[in-house]
PDB file of C-alpha atoms in Angstrom:
ATOM      1  CA  UNK A   1     -21.656   9.463 -80.650  1.00  0.00           C
ATOM      2  CA  UNK A   2     -18.652   7.349 -79.769  1.00  0.00           C
ATOM      3  CA  UNK A   3     -16.227   7.211 -82.696  1.00  0.00           C
ATOM      4  CA  UNK A   4     -13.931   4.244 -83.191  1.00  0.00           C
ATOM      5  CA  UNK A   5     -10.180   4.785 -82.990  1.00  0.00           C
ATOM      6  CA  UNK A   6      -9.705   2.634 -86.098  1.00  0.00           C
ATOM      7  CA  UNK A   7      -9.875   4.244 -89.535  1.00  0.00           C
ATOM      8  CA  UNK A   8     -13.154   3.478 -91.259  1.00  0.00           C
ATOM      9  CA  UNK A   9     -14.037   3.935 -94.924  1.00  0.00           C
ATOM     10  CA  UNK A  10     -16.518   6.663 -95.946  1.00  0.00           C
ATOM     11  CA  UNK A  11     -19.110   4.017 -96.783  1.00  0.00           C
ATOM     12  CA  UNK A  12     -18.988   2.749 -93.177  1.00  0.00           C
ATOM     13  CA  UNK A  13     -19.319   6.291 -91.870  1.00  0.00           C
ATOM     14  CA  UNK A  14     -22.311   6.713 -94.177  1.00  0.00           C
ATOM     15  CA  UNK A  15     -24.084   3.767 -92.619  1.00  0.00           C
ATOM     16  CA  UNK A  16     -23.415   5.124 -89.133  1.00  0.00           C
ATOM     17  CA  UNK A  17     -24.564   8.670 -89.906  1.00  0.00           C
ATOM     18  CA  UNK A  18     -27.738   7.463 -91.641  1.00  0.00           C
ATOM     19  CA  UNK A  19     -28.822   5.759 -88.411  1.00  0.00           C
ATOM     20  CA  UNK A  20     -27.684   8.710 -86.317  1.00  0.00           C
ATOM     21  CA  UNK A  21     -29.498  11.371 -88.360  1.00  0.00           C
ATOM     22  CA  UNK A  22     -32.683   9.319 -88.659  1.00  0.00           C
ATOM     23  CA  UNK A  23     -32.847   8.850 -84.888  1.00  0.00           C
ATOM     24  CA  UNK A  24     -31.961  12.501 -84.245  1.00  0.00           C
ATOM     25  CA  UNK A  25     -34.550  14.030 -86.575  1.00  0.00           C
ATOM     26  CA  UNK A  26     -37.508  11.710 -86.154  1.00  0.00           C
ATOM     27  CA  UNK A  27     -37.109  10.250 -82.649  1.00  0.00           C
ATOM     28  CA  UNK A  28     -35.274  12.815 -80.545  1.00  0.00           C
ATOM     29  CA  UNK A  29     -36.329  16.128 -82.135  1.00  0.00           C
ATOM     30  CA  UNK A  30     -39.468  15.034 -84.012  1.00  0.00           C
ATOM     31  CA  UNK A  31     -39.160  17.748 -86.669  1.00  0.00           C
ATOM     32  CA  UNK A  32     -39.628  18.045 -90.425  1.00  0.00           C
ATOM     33  CA  UNK A  33     -36.099  18.225 -91.826  1.00  0.00           C
ATOM     34  CA  UNK A  34     -37.148  19.901 -95.103  1.00  0.00           C
ATOM     35  CA  UNK A  35     -38.090  23.048 -93.161  1.00  0.00           C
ATOM     36  CA  UNK A  36     -34.965  23.303 -91.016  1.00  0.00           C
ATOM     37  CA  UNK A  37     -31.464  24.564 -91.613  1.00  0.00           C
ATOM     38  CA  UNK A  38     -28.895  22.537 -89.664  1.00  0.00           C
ATOM     39  CA  UNK A  39     -25.927  23.930 -87.720  1.00  0.00           C
ATOM     40  CA  UNK A  40     -23.520  21.223 -86.552  1.00  0.00           C
ATOM     41  CA  UNK A  41     -21.069  22.022 -83.744  1.00  0.00           C
ATOM     42  CA  UNK A  42     -18.217  19.859 -84.927  1.00  0.00           C
ATOM     43  CA  UNK A  43     -15.316  18.500 -82.951  1.00  0.00           C
ATOM     44  CA  UNK A  44     -12.039  19.862 -84.398  1.00  0.00           C
ATOM     45  CA  UNK A  45     -10.685  16.297 -84.483  1.00  0.00           C
ATOM     46  CA  UNK A  46     -13.528  14.801 -86.521  1.00  0.00           C
ATOM     47  CA  UNK A  47     -12.240  13.166 -89.729  1.00  0.00           C
ATOM     48  CA  UNK A  48     -13.410  14.774 -92.960  1.00  0.00           C
ATOM     49  CA  UNK A  49     -14.940  11.467 -94.103  1.00  0.00           C
ATOM     50  CA  UNK A  50     -17.294  11.516 -91.107  1.00  0.00           C
ATOM     51  CA  UNK A  51     -18.254  15.171 -91.710  1.00  0.00           C
ATOM     52  CA  UNK A  52     -19.006  14.502 -95.375  1.00  0.00           C
ATOM     53  CA  UNK A  53     -21.108  11.450 -94.535  1.00  0.00           C
ATOM     54  CA  UNK A  54     -23.026  13.427 -91.906  1.00  0.00           C
ATOM     55  CA  UNK A  55     -23.761  16.243 -94.372  1.00  0.00           C
ATOM     56  CA  UNK A  56     -24.956  13.780 -97.038  1.00  0.00           C
ATOM     57  CA  UNK A  57     -27.281  12.133 -94.527  1.00  0.00           C
ATOM     58  CA  UNK A  58     -28.899  15.476 -93.675  1.00  0.00           C
ATOM     59  CA  UNK A  59     -29.309  16.377 -97.345  1.00  0.00           C
ATOM     60  CA  UNK A  60     -30.901  12.996 -98.112  1.00  0.00           C
ATOM     61  CA  UNK A  61     -33.637  13.835 -95.617  1.00  0.00           C
ATOM     62  CA  UNK A  62     -34.348  17.109 -97.426  1.00  0.00           C
ATOM     63  CA  UNK A  63     -32.527  19.589 -95.191  1.00  0.00           C
ATOM     64  CA  UNK A  64     -32.114  22.852 -97.170  1.00  0.00           C
ATOM     65  CA  UNK A  65     -28.720  23.669 -95.657  1.00  0.00           C
ATOM     66  CA  UNK A  66     -26.031  22.259 -93.370  1.00  0.00           C
ATOM     67  CA  UNK A  67     -23.318  24.390 -91.769  1.00  0.00           C
ATOM     68  CA  UNK A  68     -20.414  23.043 -89.688  1.00  0.00           C
ATOM     69  CA  UNK A  69     -19.043  25.314 -86.940  1.00  0.00           C
ATOM     70  CA  UNK A  70     -16.038  24.644 -84.716  1.00  0.00           C
ATOM     71  CA  UNK A  71     -17.518  23.664 -81.334  1.00  0.00           C
ATOM     72  CA  UNK A  72     -14.694  25.153 -79.260  1.00  0.00           C
ATOM     73  CA  UNK A  73     -14.807  28.396 -81.238  1.00  0.00           C
ATOM     74  CA  UNK A  74     -18.569  28.674 -80.730  1.00  0.00           C
ATOM     75  CA  UNK A  75     -18.211  28.254 -76.962  1.00  0.00           C
ATOM     76  CA  UNK A  76     -16.144  31.441 -76.890  1.00  0.00           C
ATOM     77  CA  UNK A  77     -18.746  33.537 -78.702  1.00  0.00           C
ATOM     78  CA  UNK A  78     -21.549  32.687 -76.262  1.00  0.00           C
ATOM     79  CA  UNK A  79     -19.528  34.567 -73.613  1.00  0.00           C
ATOM     80  CA  UNK A  80     -19.808  37.727 -75.681  1.00  0.00           C
ATOM     81  CA  UNK A  81     -16.087  37.887 -76.442  1.00  0.00           C
ATOM     82  CA  UNK A  82     -13.972  37.307 -79.517  1.00  0.00           C
ATOM     83  CA  UNK A  83     -10.632  36.467 -77.895  1.00  0.00           C
ATOM     84  CA  UNK A  84      -9.906  33.823 -75.294  1.00  0.00           C
ATOM     85  CA  UNK A  85      -8.963  30.251 -74.497  1.00  0.00           C
ATOM     86  CA  UNK A  86     -11.590  27.497 -74.421  1.00  0.00           C
ATOM     87  CA  UNK A  87     -10.994  24.445 -72.215  1.00  0.00           C
ATOM     88  CA  UNK A  88     -13.506  21.680 -72.936  1.00  0.00           C
ATOM     89  CA  UNK A  89     -13.386  19.114 -70.128  1.00  0.00           C
ATOM     90  CA  UNK A  90     -14.822  15.813 -71.350  1.00  0.00           C
ATOM     91  CA  UNK A  91     -15.107  12.502 -69.514  1.00  0.00           C
ATOM     92  CA  UNK A  92     -11.782  11.019 -70.634  1.00  0.00           C
ATOM     93  CA  UNK A  93     -10.097  13.946 -72.402  1.00  0.00           C
ATOM     94  CA  UNK A  94      -9.745  17.724 -72.238  1.00  0.00           C
ATOM     95  CA  UNK A  95      -9.527  19.861 -75.388  1.00  0.00           C
ATOM     96  CA  UNK A  96      -7.943  23.306 -75.588  1.00  0.00           C
ATOM     97  CA  UNK A  97      -8.120  25.981 -78.262  1.00  0.00           C
ATOM     98  CA  UNK A  98      -7.448  29.730 -78.372  1.00  0.00           C
ATOM     99  CA  UNK A  99      -8.973  32.406 -80.584  1.00  0.00           C
ATOM    100  CA  UNK A 100      -7.899  35.996 -81.196  1.00  0.00           C
ATOM    101  CA  UNK A 101     -10.354  38.614 -82.475  1.00  0.00           C
ATOM    102  CA  UNK A 102     -12.667  35.934 -83.856  1.00  0.00           C
ATOM    103  CA  UNK A 103      -9.955  33.907 -85.575  1.00  0.00           C
ATOM    104  CA  UNK A 104      -8.908  30.413 -84.451  1.00  0.00           C
ATOM    105  CA  UNK A 105      -5.210  29.983 -83.700  1.00  0.00           C
ATOM    106  CA  UNK A 106      -4.486  26.445 -84.982  1.00  0.00           C
ATOM    107  CA  UNK A 107      -1.145  26.233 -83.151  1.00  0.00           C
ATOM    108  CA  UNK A 108      -2.947  26.368 -79.788  1.00  0.00           C
ATOM    109  CA  UNK A 109      -5.258  23.433 -80.520  1.00  0.00           C
ATOM    110  CA  UNK A 110      -4.378  20.499 -78.288  1.00  0.00           C
ATOM    111  CA  UNK A 111      -5.860  17.781 -76.110  1.00  0.00           C
ATOM    112  CA  UNK A 112      -4.845  15.757 -73.054  1.00  0.00           C
ATOM    113  CA  UNK A 113      -5.980  12.333 -71.890  1.00  0.00           C
ATOM    114  CA  UNK A 114      -7.361  13.663 -68.623  1.00  0.00           C
ATOM    115  CA  UNK A 115     -10.966  14.668 -67.945  1.00  0.00           C
ATOM    116  CA  UNK A 116     -13.912  14.354 -65.603  1.00  0.00           C
ATOM    117  CA  UNK A 117     -13.020  10.744 -64.815  1.00  0.00           C
ATOM    118  CA  UNK A 118      -9.715  11.966 -63.329  1.00  0.00           C
ATOM    119  CA  UNK A 119     -11.583  14.651 -61.373  1.00  0.00           C
ATOM    120  CA  UNK A 120     -13.886  11.981 -59.911  1.00  0.00           C
ATOM    121  CA  UNK A 121     -10.936   9.851 -58.771  1.00  0.00           C
ATOM    122  CA  UNK A 122      -9.340  12.901 -57.152  1.00  0.00           C
ATOM    123  CA  UNK A 123     -12.663  13.700 -55.462  1.00  0.00           C
ATOM    124  CA  UNK A 124     -12.838  10.181 -53.983  1.00  0.00           C
ATOM    125  CA  UNK A 125      -9.345  10.511 -52.512  1.00  0.00           C
ATOM    126  CA  UNK A 126     -10.075  13.954 -51.031  1.00  0.00           C
ATOM    127  CA  UNK A 127     -13.377  12.807 -49.549  1.00  0.00           C
ATOM    128  CA  UNK A 128     -11.654   9.823 -47.923  1.00  0.00           C
ATOM    129  CA  UNK A 129      -8.802  11.897 -46.480  1.00  0.00           C
ATOM    130  CA  UNK A 130     -10.644  15.109 -45.525  1.00  0.00           C
ATOM    131  CA  UNK A 131     -14.327  14.151 -45.124  1.00  0.00           C
ATOM    132  CA  UNK A 132     -13.927  10.571 -43.826  1.00  0.00           C
ATOM    133  CA  UNK A 133     -16.149   9.111 -46.534  1.00  0.00           C
ATOM    134  CA  UNK A 134     -14.583   6.082 -48.194  1.00  0.00           C
ATOM    135  CA  UNK A 135     -16.371   5.312 -51.454  1.00  0.00           C
ATOM    136  CA  UNK A 136     -14.673   1.917 -51.633  1.00  0.00           C
ATOM    137  CA  UNK A 137     -16.674   0.886 -48.548  1.00  0.00           C
ATOM    138  CA  UNK A 138     -19.802   2.935 -49.277  1.00  0.00           C
ATOM    139  CA  UNK A 139     -20.591   1.915 -52.862  1.00  0.00           C
ATOM    140  CA  UNK A 140     -22.078   5.053 -54.386  1.00  0.00           C
ATOM    141  CA  UNK A 141     -22.757   4.927 -58.125  1.00  0.00           C
ATOM    142  CA  UNK A 142     -20.699   7.143 -60.410  1.00  0.00           C
ATOM    143  CA  UNK A 143     -23.732   9.259 -61.326  1.00  0.00           C
ATOM    144  CA  UNK A 144     -24.165  10.533 -57.759  1.00  0.00           C
ATOM    145  CA  UNK A 145     -20.482  11.410 -57.497  1.00  0.00           C
ATOM    146  CA  UNK A 146     -20.621  13.240 -60.828  1.00  0.00           C
ATOM    147  CA  UNK A 147     -23.667  15.222 -59.675  1.00  0.00           C
ATOM    148  CA  UNK A 148     -22.015  16.100 -56.369  1.00  0.00           C
ATOM    149  CA  UNK A 149     -18.952  17.525 -58.098  1.00  0.00           C
ATOM    150  CA  UNK A 150     -21.045  19.451 -60.628  1.00  0.00           C
ATOM    151  CA  UNK A 151     -23.308  20.935 -57.955  1.00  0.00           C
ATOM    152  CA  UNK A 152     -20.748  21.814 -55.304  1.00  0.00           C
ATOM    153  CA  UNK A 153     -17.538  22.486 -57.236  1.00  0.00           C
ATOM    154  CA  UNK A 154     -18.839  23.996 -60.510  1.00  0.00           C
ATOM    155  CA  UNK A 155     -22.352  25.404 -60.065  1.00  0.00           C
ATOM    156  CA  UNK A 156     -22.916  26.503 -56.482  1.00  0.00           C
ATOM    157  CA  UNK A 157     -21.664  30.068 -55.796  1.00  0.00           C
ATOM    158  CA  UNK A 158     -18.563  30.351 -53.661  1.00  0.00           C
ATOM    159  CA  UNK A 159     -18.910  32.531 -50.560  1.00  0.00           C
ATOM    160  CA  UNK A 160     -15.455  33.831 -49.871  1.00  0.00           C
ATOM    161  CA  UNK A 161     -14.330  34.632 -46.372  1.00  0.00           C
ATOM    162  CA  UNK A 162     -13.080  38.189 -46.491  1.00  0.00           C
ATOM    163  CA  UNK A 163     -10.407  38.975 -43.942  1.00  0.00           C
ATOM    164  CA  UNK A 164     -10.089  42.429 -42.406  1.00  0.00           C
ATOM    165  CA  UNK A 165      -7.158  44.379 -43.783  1.00  0.00           C
ATOM    166  CA  UNK A 166      -4.755  45.989 -41.344  1.00  0.00           C
ATOM    167  CA  UNK A 167      -4.026  49.627 -42.024  1.00  0.00           C
ATOM    168  CA  UNK A 168      -0.560  49.927 -43.608  1.00  0.00           C
ATOM    169  CA  UNK A 169       2.023  52.056 -41.906  1.00  0.00           C
ATOM    170  CA  UNK A 170       2.749  55.267 -43.765  1.00  0.00           C
ATOM    171  CA  UNK A 171       6.373  55.997 -44.646  1.00  0.00           C
ATOM    172  CA  UNK A 172       6.303  59.211 -42.612  1.00  0.00           C
ATOM    173  CA  UNK A 173       4.886  57.679 -39.436  1.00  0.00           C
ATOM    174  CA  UNK A 174       7.123  57.627 -36.411  1.00  0.00           C
ATOM    175  CA  UNK A 175       8.077  54.175 -35.078  1.00  0.00           C
ATOM    176  CA  UNK A 176       7.567  55.446 -31.529  1.00  0.00           C
ATOM    177  CA  UNK A 177       4.336  56.385 -29.814  1.00  0.00           C
ATOM    178  CA  UNK A 178       2.761  57.177 -26.518  1.00  0.00           C
ATOM    179  CA  UNK A 179       1.355  53.664 -26.047  1.00  0.00           C
ATOM    180  CA  UNK A 180       3.756  51.448 -24.089  1.00  0.00           C
ATOM    181  CA  UNK A 181       2.231  48.262 -25.534  1.00  0.00           C
ATOM    182  CA  UNK A 182       3.063  49.383 -29.061  1.00  0.00           C
ATOM    183  CA  UNK A 183       6.686  49.993 -28.028  1.00  0.00           C
ATOM    184  CA  UNK A 184       7.036  46.621 -26.343  1.00  0.00           C
ATOM    185  CA  UNK A 185       9.138  44.190 -28.516  1.00  0.00           C
ATOM    186  CA  UNK A 186       7.051  41.149 -27.553  1.00  0.00           C
ATOM    187  CA  UNK A 187       3.818  42.901 -28.445  1.00  0.00           C
ATOM    188  CA  UNK A 188       5.254  44.069 -31.756  1.00  0.00           C
ATOM    189  CA  UNK A 189       6.435  40.564 -32.608  1.00  0.00           C
ATOM    190  CA  UNK A 190       3.000  39.088 -31.808  1.00  0.00           C
ATOM    191  CA  UNK A 191       1.301  41.766 -33.874  1.00  0.00           C
ATOM    192  CA  UNK A 192       3.623  41.043 -36.785  1.00  0.00           C
ATOM    193  CA  UNK A 193       2.896  37.314 -36.649  1.00  0.00           C
ATOM    194  CA  UNK A 194      -0.842  37.954 -36.479  1.00  0.00           C
ATOM    195  CA  UNK A 195      -0.612  40.299 -39.465  1.00  0.00           C
ATOM    196  CA  UNK A 196       1.283  37.717 -41.483  1.00  0.00           C
ATOM    197  CA  UNK A 197      -1.320  35.076 -40.636  1.00  0.00           C
ATOM    198  CA  UNK A 198      -4.127  37.451 -41.622  1.00  0.00           C
ATOM    199  CA  UNK A 199      -2.471  38.162 -44.978  1.00  0.00           C
ATOM    200  CA  UNK A 200      -2.033  34.438 -45.583  1.00  0.00           C
ATOM    201  CA  UNK A 201      -5.702  33.740 -44.885  1.00  0.00           C
ATOM    202  CA  UNK A 202      -6.763  36.742 -46.914  1.00  0.00           C
ATOM    203  CA  UNK A 203      -4.869  35.529 -49.967  1.00  0.00           C
ATOM    204  CA  UNK A 204      -6.312  32.032 -49.636  1.00  0.00           C
ATOM    205  CA  UNK A 205      -9.958  33.129 -50.151  1.00  0.00           C
ATOM    206  CA  UNK A 206     -11.475  29.792 -49.159  1.00  0.00           C
ATOM    207  CA  UNK A 207     -15.008  28.896 -50.321  1.00  0.00           C
ATOM    208  CA  UNK A 208     -17.533  27.722 -47.739  1.00  0.00           C
ATOM    209  CA  UNK A 209     -18.190  24.075 -46.921  1.00  0.00           C
ATOM    210  CA  UNK A 210     -21.303  22.340 -48.282  1.00  0.00           C
ATOM    211  CA  UNK A 211     -23.427  19.631 -46.647  1.00  0.00           C
ATOM    212  CA  UNK A 212     -24.295  16.795 -49.028  1.00  0.00           C
ATOM    213  CA  UNK A 213     -26.131  13.452 -48.926  1.00  0.00           C
ATOM    214  CA  UNK A 214     -25.213  10.272 -50.829  1.00  0.00           C
ATOM    215  CA  UNK A 215     -27.726   7.407 -51.083  1.00  0.00           C
ATOM    216  CA  UNK A 216     -27.203   3.662 -51.513  1.00  0.00           C
ATOM    217  CA  UNK A 217     -30.261   1.388 -51.408  1.00  0.00           C
ATOM    218  CA  UNK A 218     -31.885   2.105 -48.026  1.00  0.00           C
ATOM    219  CA  UNK A 219     -28.805   3.774 -46.567  1.00  0.00           C
ATOM    220  CA  UNK A 220     -27.643   7.350 -46.787  1.00  0.00           C
ATOM    221  CA  UNK A 221     -24.500   9.193 -45.802  1.00  0.00           C
ATOM    222  CA  UNK A 222     -24.411  12.849 -44.813  1.00  0.00           C
ATOM    223  CA  UNK A 223     -21.038  14.476 -45.197  1.00  0.00           C
ATOM    224  CA  UNK A 224     -19.366  17.858 -45.426  1.00  0.00           C
ATOM    225  CA  UNK A 225     -17.652  18.726 -48.697  1.00  0.00           C
ATOM    226  CA  UNK A 226     -14.966  20.938 -47.236  1.00  0.00           C
ATOM    227  CA  UNK A 227     -13.669  24.201 -48.726  1.00  0.00           C
ATOM    228  CA  UNK A 228     -10.368  22.511 -49.521  1.00  0.00           C
ATOM    229  CA  UNK A 229     -12.117  19.818 -51.578  1.00  0.00           C
ATOM    230  CA  UNK A 230     -14.212  22.352 -53.492  1.00  0.00           C
ATOM    231  CA  UNK A 231     -11.173  24.476 -54.220  1.00  0.00           C
ATOM    232  CA  UNK A 232      -8.667  21.797 -55.243  1.00  0.00           C
ATOM    233  CA  UNK A 233     -10.635  18.943 -56.859  1.00  0.00           C
ATOM    234  CA  UNK A 234     -10.110  20.300 -60.387  1.00  0.00           C
ATOM    235  CA  UNK A 235      -6.396  20.935 -59.967  1.00  0.00           C
ATOM    236  CA  UNK A 236      -5.807  17.411 -61.270  1.00  0.00           C
ATOM    237  CA  UNK A 237      -6.304  18.898 -64.751  1.00  0.00           C
ATOM    238  CA  UNK A 238      -3.227  21.077 -64.253  1.00  0.00           C
ATOM    239  CA  UNK A 239      -0.801  18.544 -62.781  1.00  0.00           C
ATOM    240  CA  UNK A 240       2.741  18.769 -64.143  1.00  0.00           C
ATOM    241  CA  UNK A 241       2.656  15.200 -65.458  1.00  0.00           C
ATOM    242  CA  UNK A 242      -0.454  15.915 -67.550  1.00  0.00           C
TER     243      UNK A 242
END
């Protein structure tokens, strides 16, 4: 349900919720409301006038009980925990809320005007620069792009590339040895550079690349969604200017 930004009177909300509840109960769910108790996962920013109108609409259809539960708080409990931070990424906005031992911390509740739409725009730029697929020239509908991000950046398991660890030198080990190569300065410098590069790669833990196909009319484009794209596409949510 898309709510207007303008303040509406309770009577207007009542008209909206009557249509909403009637469609929900008899068209979408096809249930007898007088035999069902209703649990509503409410948005923390819903106005009280809308909540009251929604409850009255359910009661008018004979529902024996209506209970409103904070949607962000409920998302935490399905993980099996009682403390944590919930980040709800919507299409145009992202909502944040923290709970401690089952209690909501109101001071942590906040939202930002950045969401999945921003992720999609970032994905288009990365695909153009790193995968050579320009969506401005290959007109793919937004639904395919959304599915690609959800399947490759959120759902599909990441197979990390584990790098072999070099054995650390013990404090008591002697810097000298019988091997001339180990004592050679050039060899030691090369080994040190290789070790630094290995540590850098090891800390990066890149996911694997994924092959993907986009379709437009009778054309299709096969591309590789690189590890860098999969790893960084959602970082737009954490930009400093957001």
